[in-house]
PDB file of C-alpha atoms in Angstrom:
ATOM      1  CA  UNK A   1      60.489  13.225 -33.512  1.00 91.00           C
ATOM      2  CA  UNK A   2      63.459  13.734 -33.168  1.00 95.00           C
ATOM      3  CA  UNK A   3      65.916  13.380 -30.548  1.00 96.00           C
ATOM      4  CA  UNK A   4      68.413  16.251 -30.008  1.00 96.00           C
ATOM      5  CA  UNK A   5      71.305  14.455 -27.932  1.00 97.00           C
ATOM      6  CA  UNK A   6      73.686  16.878 -25.825  1.00 96.00           C
ATOM      7  CA  UNK A   7      76.347  15.826 -24.063  1.00 95.00           C
ATOM      8  CA  UNK A   8      77.798  19.777 -22.500  1.00 94.00           C
ATOM      9  CA  UNK A   9      76.508  23.212 -23.209  1.00 94.00           C
ATOM     10  CA  UNK A  10      77.810  25.282 -26.454  1.00 95.00           C
ATOM     11  CA  UNK A  11      77.448  22.086 -27.858  1.00 96.00           C
ATOM     12  CA  UNK A  12      76.645  22.188 -31.621  1.00 97.00           C
ATOM     13  CA  UNK A  13      74.906  18.734 -33.535  1.00 96.00           C
ATOM     14  CA  UNK A  14      73.333  18.563 -36.739  1.00 97.00           C
ATOM     15  CA  UNK A  15      69.788  16.124 -37.768  1.00 96.00           C
ATOM     16  CA  UNK A  16      68.381  13.632 -39.812  1.00 95.00           C
ATOM     17  CA  UNK A  17      64.786  12.312 -39.550  1.00 94.00           C
ATOM     18  CA  UNK A  18      62.294  15.578 -41.080  1.00 95.00           C
ATOM     19  CA  UNK A  19      60.905  15.134 -45.041  1.00 95.00           C
ATOM     20  CA  UNK A  20      59.217  17.790 -46.108  1.00 94.00           C
ATOM     21  CA  UNK A  21      55.706  19.025 -46.029  1.00 92.00           C
ATOM     22  CA  UNK A  22      55.657  16.705 -42.871  1.00 91.00           C
ATOM     23  CA  UNK A  23      53.574  18.438 -40.044  1.00 89.00           C
ATOM     24  CA  UNK A  24      53.341  17.586 -36.483  1.00 89.00           C
ATOM     25  CA  UNK A  25      56.828  17.298 -35.808  1.00 93.00           C
ATOM     26  CA  UNK A  26      58.710  17.767 -31.910  1.00 94.00           C
ATOM     27  CA  UNK A  27      62.041  17.952 -31.012  1.00 96.00           C
ATOM     28  CA  UNK A  28      63.327  16.367 -27.663  1.00 97.00           C
ATOM     29  CA  UNK A  29      65.830  17.423 -26.841  1.00 97.00           C
ATOM     30  CA  UNK A  30      68.809  15.308 -23.949  1.00 96.00           C
ATOM     31  CA  UNK A  31      71.430  16.186 -21.580  1.00 95.00           C
ATOM     32  CA  UNK A  32      71.084  20.401 -21.058  1.00 94.00           C
ATOM     33  CA  UNK A  33      68.727  20.135 -17.408  1.00 93.00           C
ATOM     34  CA  UNK A  34      66.159  22.414 -19.132  1.00 94.00           C
ATOM     35  CA  UNK A  35      64.185  24.411 -18.044  1.00 92.00           C
ATOM     36  CA  UNK A  36      59.819  23.984 -17.270  1.00 91.00           C
ATOM     37  CA  UNK A  37      59.974  26.740 -20.441  1.00 91.00           C
ATOM     38  CA  UNK A  38      61.934  27.718 -22.631  1.00 92.00           C
ATOM     39  CA  UNK A  39      62.659  29.091 -25.965  1.00 94.00           C
ATOM     40  CA  UNK A  40      63.405  27.484 -29.228  1.00 95.00           C
ATOM     41  CA  UNK A  41      64.614  29.632 -32.217  1.00 96.00           C
ATOM     42  CA  UNK A  42      64.397  28.241 -35.500  1.00 96.00           C
ATOM     43  CA  UNK A  43      65.781  29.620 -39.040  1.00 97.00           C
ATOM     44  CA  UNK A  44      65.327  28.761 -42.372  1.00 95.00           C
ATOM     45  CA  UNK A  45      67.099  30.692 -45.650  1.00 93.00           C
ATOM     46  CA  UNK A  46      63.737  32.876 -46.427  1.00 91.00           C
ATOM     47  CA  UNK A  47      63.443  34.032 -42.998  1.00 93.00           C
ATOM     48  CA  UNK A  48      64.188  37.892 -42.219  1.00 94.00           C
ATOM     49  CA  UNK A  49      64.188  36.804 -38.131  1.00 95.00           C
ATOM     50  CA  UNK A  50      64.757  33.710 -36.391  1.00 96.00           C
ATOM     51  CA  UNK A  51      60.717  32.243 -35.560  1.00 94.00           C
ATOM     52  CA  UNK A  52      60.507  31.431 -31.691  1.00 93.00           C
ATOM     53  CA  UNK A  53      58.308  28.729 -30.479  1.00 92.00           C
ATOM     54  CA  UNK A  54      58.207  27.935 -26.490  1.00 91.00           C
ATOM     55  CA  UNK A  55      59.550  24.422 -25.386  1.00 91.00           C
ATOM     56  CA  UNK A  56      58.501  23.369 -21.715  1.00 91.00           C
ATOM     57  CA  UNK A  57      59.744  20.128 -19.764  1.00 92.00           C
ATOM     58  CA  UNK A  58      57.687  17.386 -18.297  1.00 89.00           C
ATOM     59  CA  UNK A  59      59.218  14.886 -16.314  1.00 89.00           C
ATOM     60  CA  UNK A  60      62.394  15.445 -16.923  1.00 89.00           C
ATOM     61  CA  UNK A  61      61.469  15.837 -20.833  1.00 93.00           C
ATOM     62  CA  UNK A  62      61.992  18.590 -22.928  1.00 95.00           C
ATOM     63  CA  UNK A  63      60.176  18.919 -26.785  1.00 94.00           C
ATOM     64  CA  UNK A  64      59.274  21.691 -28.542  1.00 94.00           C
ATOM     65  CA  UNK A  65      57.297  22.468 -32.043  1.00 93.00           C
ATOM     66  CA  UNK A  66      58.657  21.951 -34.959  1.00 94.00           C
ATOM     67  CA  UNK A  67      57.042  25.062 -37.217  1.00 93.00           C
ATOM     68  CA  UNK A  68      54.986  22.870 -40.402  1.00 91.00           C
ATOM     69  CA  UNK A  69      55.661  26.265 -42.004  1.00 91.00           C
ATOM     70  CA  UNK A  70      59.986  25.221 -41.607  1.00 93.00           C
ATOM     71  CA  UNK A  71      58.992  21.877 -43.926  1.00 93.00           C
ATOM     72  CA  UNK A  72      57.801  22.780 -46.163  1.00 91.00           C
ATOM     73  CA  UNK A  73      60.770  24.890 -47.558  1.00 90.00           C
ATOM     74  CA  UNK A  74      63.989  22.514 -48.419  1.00 88.00           C
ATOM     75  CA  UNK A  75      67.000  23.552 -46.690  1.00 91.00           C
ATOM     76  CA  UNK A  76      68.422  22.758 -43.800  1.00 95.00           C
ATOM     77  CA  UNK A  77      66.863  24.350 -40.863  1.00 97.00           C
ATOM     78  CA  UNK A  78      69.678  26.371 -38.323  1.00 97.00           C
ATOM     79  CA  UNK A  79      67.774  25.360 -34.371  1.00 97.00           C
ATOM     80  CA  UNK A  80      69.190  27.710 -31.962  1.00 98.00           C
ATOM     81  CA  UNK A  81      68.407  27.099 -28.068  1.00 97.00           C
ATOM     82  CA  UNK A  82      67.570  30.224 -26.152  1.00 96.00           C
ATOM     83  CA  UNK A  83      67.251  30.273 -22.309  1.00 93.00           C
ATOM     84  CA  UNK A  84      66.565  33.627 -20.840  1.00 87.00           C
ATOM     85  CA  UNK A  85      64.971  35.671 -17.854  1.00 84.00           C
ATOM     86  CA  UNK A  86      64.994  39.125 -16.430  1.00 83.00           C
ATOM     87  CA  UNK A  87      68.076  40.194 -16.322  1.00 88.00           C
ATOM     88  CA  UNK A  88      69.512  37.841 -19.717  1.00 91.00           C
ATOM     89  CA  UNK A  89      69.523  36.021 -22.267  1.00 93.00           C
ATOM     90  CA  UNK A  90      71.655  33.310 -23.649  1.00 95.00           C
ATOM     91  CA  UNK A  91      71.966  31.176 -26.752  1.00 96.00           C
ATOM     92  CA  UNK A  92      73.191  27.278 -24.944  1.00 96.00           C
ATOM     93  CA  UNK A  93      73.044  25.007 -28.063  1.00 97.00           C
ATOM     94  CA  UNK A  94      72.406  24.781 -31.511  1.00 98.00           C
ATOM     95  CA  UNK A  95      71.036  22.118 -34.111  1.00 97.00           C
ATOM     96  CA  UNK A  96      71.192  21.859 -37.417  1.00 97.00           C
ATOM     97  CA  UNK A  97      68.467  19.941 -39.295  1.00 97.00           C
ATOM     98  CA  UNK A  98      68.153  19.103 -42.489  1.00 95.00           C
ATOM     99  CA  UNK A  99      64.858  17.967 -44.510  1.00 95.00           C
ATOM    100  CA  UNK A 100      64.685  15.440 -47.215  1.00 95.00           C
ATOM    101  CA  UNK A 101      63.697  16.812 -50.298  1.00 93.00           C
ATOM    102  CA  UNK A 102      60.155  15.150 -51.990  1.00 93.00           C
ATOM    103  CA  UNK A 103      57.758  16.268 -53.798  1.00 92.00           C
ATOM    104  CA  UNK A 104      54.596  18.367 -52.673  1.00 89.00           C
ATOM    105  CA  UNK A 105      51.477  15.389 -52.341  1.00 88.00           C
ATOM    106  CA  UNK A 106      48.432  16.847 -53.750  1.00 87.00           C
ATOM    107  CA  UNK A 107      45.955  18.820 -52.865  1.00 81.00           C
ATOM    108  CA  UNK A 108      48.517  19.805 -49.596  1.00 78.00           C
ATOM    109  CA  UNK A 109      46.876  22.495 -46.866  1.00 71.00           C
ATOM    110  CA  UNK A 110      48.971  24.903 -45.494  1.00 53.00           C
ATOM    111  CA  UNK A 111      50.430  24.854 -42.453  1.00 55.00           C
ATOM    112  CA  UNK A 112      48.351  27.618 -40.609  1.00 54.00           C
ATOM    113  CA  UNK A 113      45.625  25.647 -41.965  1.00 46.00           C
ATOM    114  CA  UNK A 114      47.197  22.338 -41.169  1.00 46.00           C
ATOM    115  CA  UNK A 115      47.620  23.508 -37.574  1.00 48.00           C
ATOM    116  CA  UNK A 116      43.916  24.284 -36.940  1.00 47.00           C
ATOM    117  CA  UNK A 117      42.040  21.263 -38.130  1.00 47.00           C
ATOM    118  CA  UNK A 118      45.024  18.583 -36.151  1.00 48.00           C
ATOM    119  CA  UNK A 119      45.528  21.027 -32.631  1.00 51.00           C
ATOM    120  CA  UNK A 120      41.554  21.855 -33.089  1.00 51.00           C
ATOM    121  CA  UNK A 121      40.792  17.505 -33.116  1.00 49.00           C
ATOM    122  CA  UNK A 122      43.105  17.555 -30.514  1.00 55.00           C
ATOM    123  CA  UNK A 123      40.775  20.218 -28.635  1.00 57.00           C
ATOM    124  CA  UNK A 124      37.861  18.162 -28.715  1.00 57.00           C
ATOM    125  CA  UNK A 125      39.725  14.636 -27.941  1.00 59.00           C
ATOM    126  CA  UNK A 126      40.771  16.704 -24.152  1.00 66.00           C
ATOM    127  CA  UNK A 127      37.477  18.657 -23.553  1.00 63.00           C
ATOM    128  CA  UNK A 128      35.569  14.871 -24.359  1.00 66.00           C
ATOM    129  CA  UNK A 129      38.334  13.281 -22.125  1.00 72.00           C
ATOM    130  CA  UNK A 130      37.111  15.633 -19.246  1.00 74.00           C
ATOM    131  CA  UNK A 131      33.858  15.689 -20.218  1.00 72.00           C
ATOM    132  CA  UNK A 132      33.701  11.800 -19.538  1.00 72.00           C
ATOM    133  CA  UNK A 133      35.921  12.104 -16.113  1.00 70.00           C
ATOM    134  CA  UNK A 134      33.367  15.021 -14.832  1.00 67.00           C
ATOM    135  CA  UNK A 135      30.810  12.738 -15.643  1.00 68.00           C
ATOM    136  CA  UNK A 136      31.836   9.362 -14.066  1.00 66.00           C
ATOM    137  CA  UNK A 137      33.093  11.682 -10.602  1.00 64.00           C
ATOM    138  CA  UNK A 138      29.492  12.954 -10.728  1.00 65.00           C
ATOM    139  CA  UNK A 139      28.210   9.483 -10.663  1.00 60.00           C
ATOM    140  CA  UNK A 140      30.609   8.138  -8.763  1.00 68.00           C
ATOM    141  CA  UNK A 141      29.949  10.932  -6.471  1.00 69.00           C
ATOM    142  CA  UNK A 142      25.732  10.345  -6.951  1.00 71.00           C
ATOM    143  CA  UNK A 143      26.404   6.402  -6.129  1.00 67.00           C
ATOM    144  CA  UNK A 144      28.415   7.474  -2.597  1.00 68.00           C
ATOM    145  CA  UNK A 145      25.538  10.133  -1.399  1.00 68.00           C
ATOM    146  CA  UNK A 146      22.702   6.951  -2.070  1.00 65.00           C
ATOM    147  CA  UNK A 147      24.673   4.441  -0.109  1.00 65.00           C
ATOM    148  CA  UNK A 148      24.957   6.810   2.781  1.00 58.00           C
ATOM    149  CA  UNK A 149      20.999   8.470   2.801  1.00 59.00           C
ATOM    150  CA  UNK A 150      19.459   4.618   1.884  1.00 58.00           C
ATOM    151  CA  UNK A 151      22.658   2.293   1.329  1.00 62.00           C
ATOM    152  CA  UNK A 152      24.008   1.571  -2.154  1.00 64.00           C
ATOM    153  CA  UNK A 153      24.668  -2.435  -3.469  1.00 66.00           C
ATOM    154  CA  UNK A 154      28.370  -1.082  -4.368  1.00 65.00           C
ATOM    155  CA  UNK A 155      28.956   0.286  -1.135  1.00 63.00           C
ATOM    156  CA  UNK A 156      27.538  -3.135   0.890  1.00 65.00           C
ATOM    157  CA  UNK A 157      28.817  -1.929   4.422  1.00 60.00           C
ATOM    158  CA  UNK A 158      26.176   0.865   3.978  1.00 57.00           C
ATOM    159  CA  UNK A 159      23.815  -1.461   3.335  1.00 58.00           C
ATOM    160  CA  UNK A 160      21.157   0.242   5.870  1.00 60.00           C
ATOM    161  CA  UNK A 161      18.876   2.942   4.838  1.00 63.00           C
ATOM    162  CA  UNK A 162      20.973   5.220   6.767  1.00 63.00           C
ATOM    163  CA  UNK A 163      18.293   8.589   6.168  1.00 63.00           C
ATOM    164  CA  UNK A 164      15.754   6.346   8.283  1.00 65.00           C
ATOM    165  CA  UNK A 165      18.297   5.525  10.385  1.00 63.00           C
ATOM    166  CA  UNK A 166      19.589   8.729  11.978  1.00 62.00           C
ATOM    167  CA  UNK A 167      15.776  10.037  11.991  1.00 61.00           C
ATOM    168  CA  UNK A 168      14.264   7.400  14.342  1.00 65.00           C
ATOM    169  CA  UNK A 169      17.658   7.741  16.278  1.00 62.00           C
ATOM    170  CA  UNK A 170      17.123  11.547  16.617  1.00 59.00           C
ATOM    171  CA  UNK A 171      12.757  10.585  16.890  1.00 59.00           C
ATOM    172  CA  UNK A 172      14.131   8.468  20.274  1.00 60.00           C
ATOM    173  CA  UNK A 173      16.326  11.301  21.495  1.00 56.00           C
ATOM    174  CA  UNK A 174      14.294  14.086  20.778  1.00 55.00           C
ATOM    175  CA  UNK A 175      11.337  12.154  22.613  1.00 55.00           C
ATOM    176  CA  UNK A 176      13.845  10.975  25.983  1.00 58.00           C
ATOM    177  CA  UNK A 177      14.688  14.828  26.322  1.00 61.00           C
ATOM    178  CA  UNK A 178      11.168  16.565  25.465  1.00 61.00           C
ATOM    179  CA  UNK A 179      10.129  18.290  22.545  1.00 61.00           C
ATOM    180  CA  UNK A 180       6.776  20.936  21.692  1.00 65.00           C
ATOM    181  CA  UNK A 181       5.327  22.640  18.871  1.00 61.00           C
ATOM    182  CA  UNK A 182       2.870  24.270  17.350  1.00 65.00           C
ATOM    183  CA  UNK A 183       1.150  24.647  14.836  1.00 72.00           C
ATOM    184  CA  UNK A 184      -2.217  26.054  13.083  1.00 74.00           C
ATOM    185  CA  UNK A 185      -5.096  23.902  12.905  1.00 74.00           C
ATOM    186  CA  UNK A 186      -7.774  23.787  10.067  1.00 74.00           C
ATOM    187  CA  UNK A 187      -9.729  26.150  12.155  1.00 76.00           C
ATOM    188  CA  UNK A 188      -7.172  29.028  12.446  1.00 71.00           C
ATOM    189  CA  UNK A 189      -6.506  28.245  15.795  1.00 75.00           C
ATOM    190  CA  UNK A 190      -3.199  28.012  16.816  1.00 68.00           C
ATOM    191  CA  UNK A 191      -2.324  24.000  18.336  1.00 71.00           C
ATOM    192  CA  UNK A 192       0.444  22.963  20.827  1.00 69.00           C
ATOM    193  CA  UNK A 193       1.886  19.602  20.916  1.00 73.00           C
ATOM    194  CA  UNK A 194       4.492  18.681  23.804  1.00 68.00           C
ATOM    195  CA  UNK A 195       5.957  15.217  25.091  1.00 70.00           C
ATOM    196  CA  UNK A 196       4.322  14.355  28.394  1.00 68.00           C
ATOM    197  CA  UNK A 197       7.887  14.763  29.968  1.00 70.00           C
ATOM    198  CA  UNK A 198       7.352  18.257  29.246  1.00 65.00           C
ATOM    199  CA  UNK A 199       3.551  18.571  28.641  1.00 65.00           C
ATOM    200  CA  UNK A 200       3.558  20.189  32.430  1.00 69.00           C
ATOM    201  CA  UNK A 201       6.305  21.769  32.497  1.00 69.00           C
ATOM    202  CA  UNK A 202       5.732  24.216  29.829  1.00 64.00           C
ATOM    203  CA  UNK A 203       3.219  26.139  28.540  1.00 70.00           C
ATOM    204  CA  UNK A 204       2.591  28.657  25.677  1.00 66.00           C
ATOM    205  CA  UNK A 205       0.463  32.121  27.635  1.00 72.00           C
ATOM    206  CA  UNK A 206      -0.157  35.300  25.997  1.00 67.00           C
ATOM    207  CA  UNK A 207       0.174  38.167  27.621  1.00 73.00           C
ATOM    208  CA  UNK A 208      -1.038  41.931  27.967  1.00 74.00           C
ATOM    209  CA  UNK A 209       1.113  42.941  24.694  1.00 71.00           C
ATOM    210  CA  UNK A 210      -0.409  40.219  22.931  1.00 66.00           C
ATOM    211  CA  UNK A 211       3.538  38.200  22.313  1.00 69.00           C
ATOM    212  CA  UNK A 212       3.169  34.623  22.631  1.00 64.00           C
ATOM    213  CA  UNK A 213       4.989  34.280  26.244  1.00 69.00           C
ATOM    214  CA  UNK A 214       6.895  30.704  27.007  1.00 66.00           C
ATOM    215  CA  UNK A 215       6.298  29.435  30.059  1.00 68.00           C
ATOM    216  CA  UNK A 216       8.221  26.838  32.090  1.00 63.00           C
ATOM    217  CA  UNK A 217       8.290  25.143  35.937  1.00 63.00           C
TER     218      UNK A 217
END
């Protein structure tokens, strides 16, 4: 990674450290208080138009990728830091980056293939990381749910069988306040079950229209 340390706007600096046939190189830009997203234009001999790359600032550090194709040629790269908005665009600073010449390595891949290969590796690594994180979260949630329902060694303060406890509590409340339910027996008849404390106060009868009515006393 090259680091450009600016002291003011409109300053031009020169950097060394790039070698021909490098790839995946980055340029870090300090001292300009750049926005979260900004443009950097790269130009070298042989191009008709400057190549536009998008830089970003994260945690106060601004950086941009240096185009791989710029490092297959043997000439200096002129870099323009460009701030744009809906209303205006402005070149604020420039950098001259020198590319050290060297013989081409045997079987060197094109810049496009290198980009695709390495970005694919990065994407797969990120996917695996997110999958692993999601799996861990899922396991944690499953363990936590079990701890609330039946207790778990990971949550010793919840080692009571909570599901059974609250079920018993519900039964006690229902028994205290009284409850009833209807069910169809194996003989096809409808049966009413009531707790003793409401057996004399709640009943069901069929009216003249064949509708089931509740009688309470």
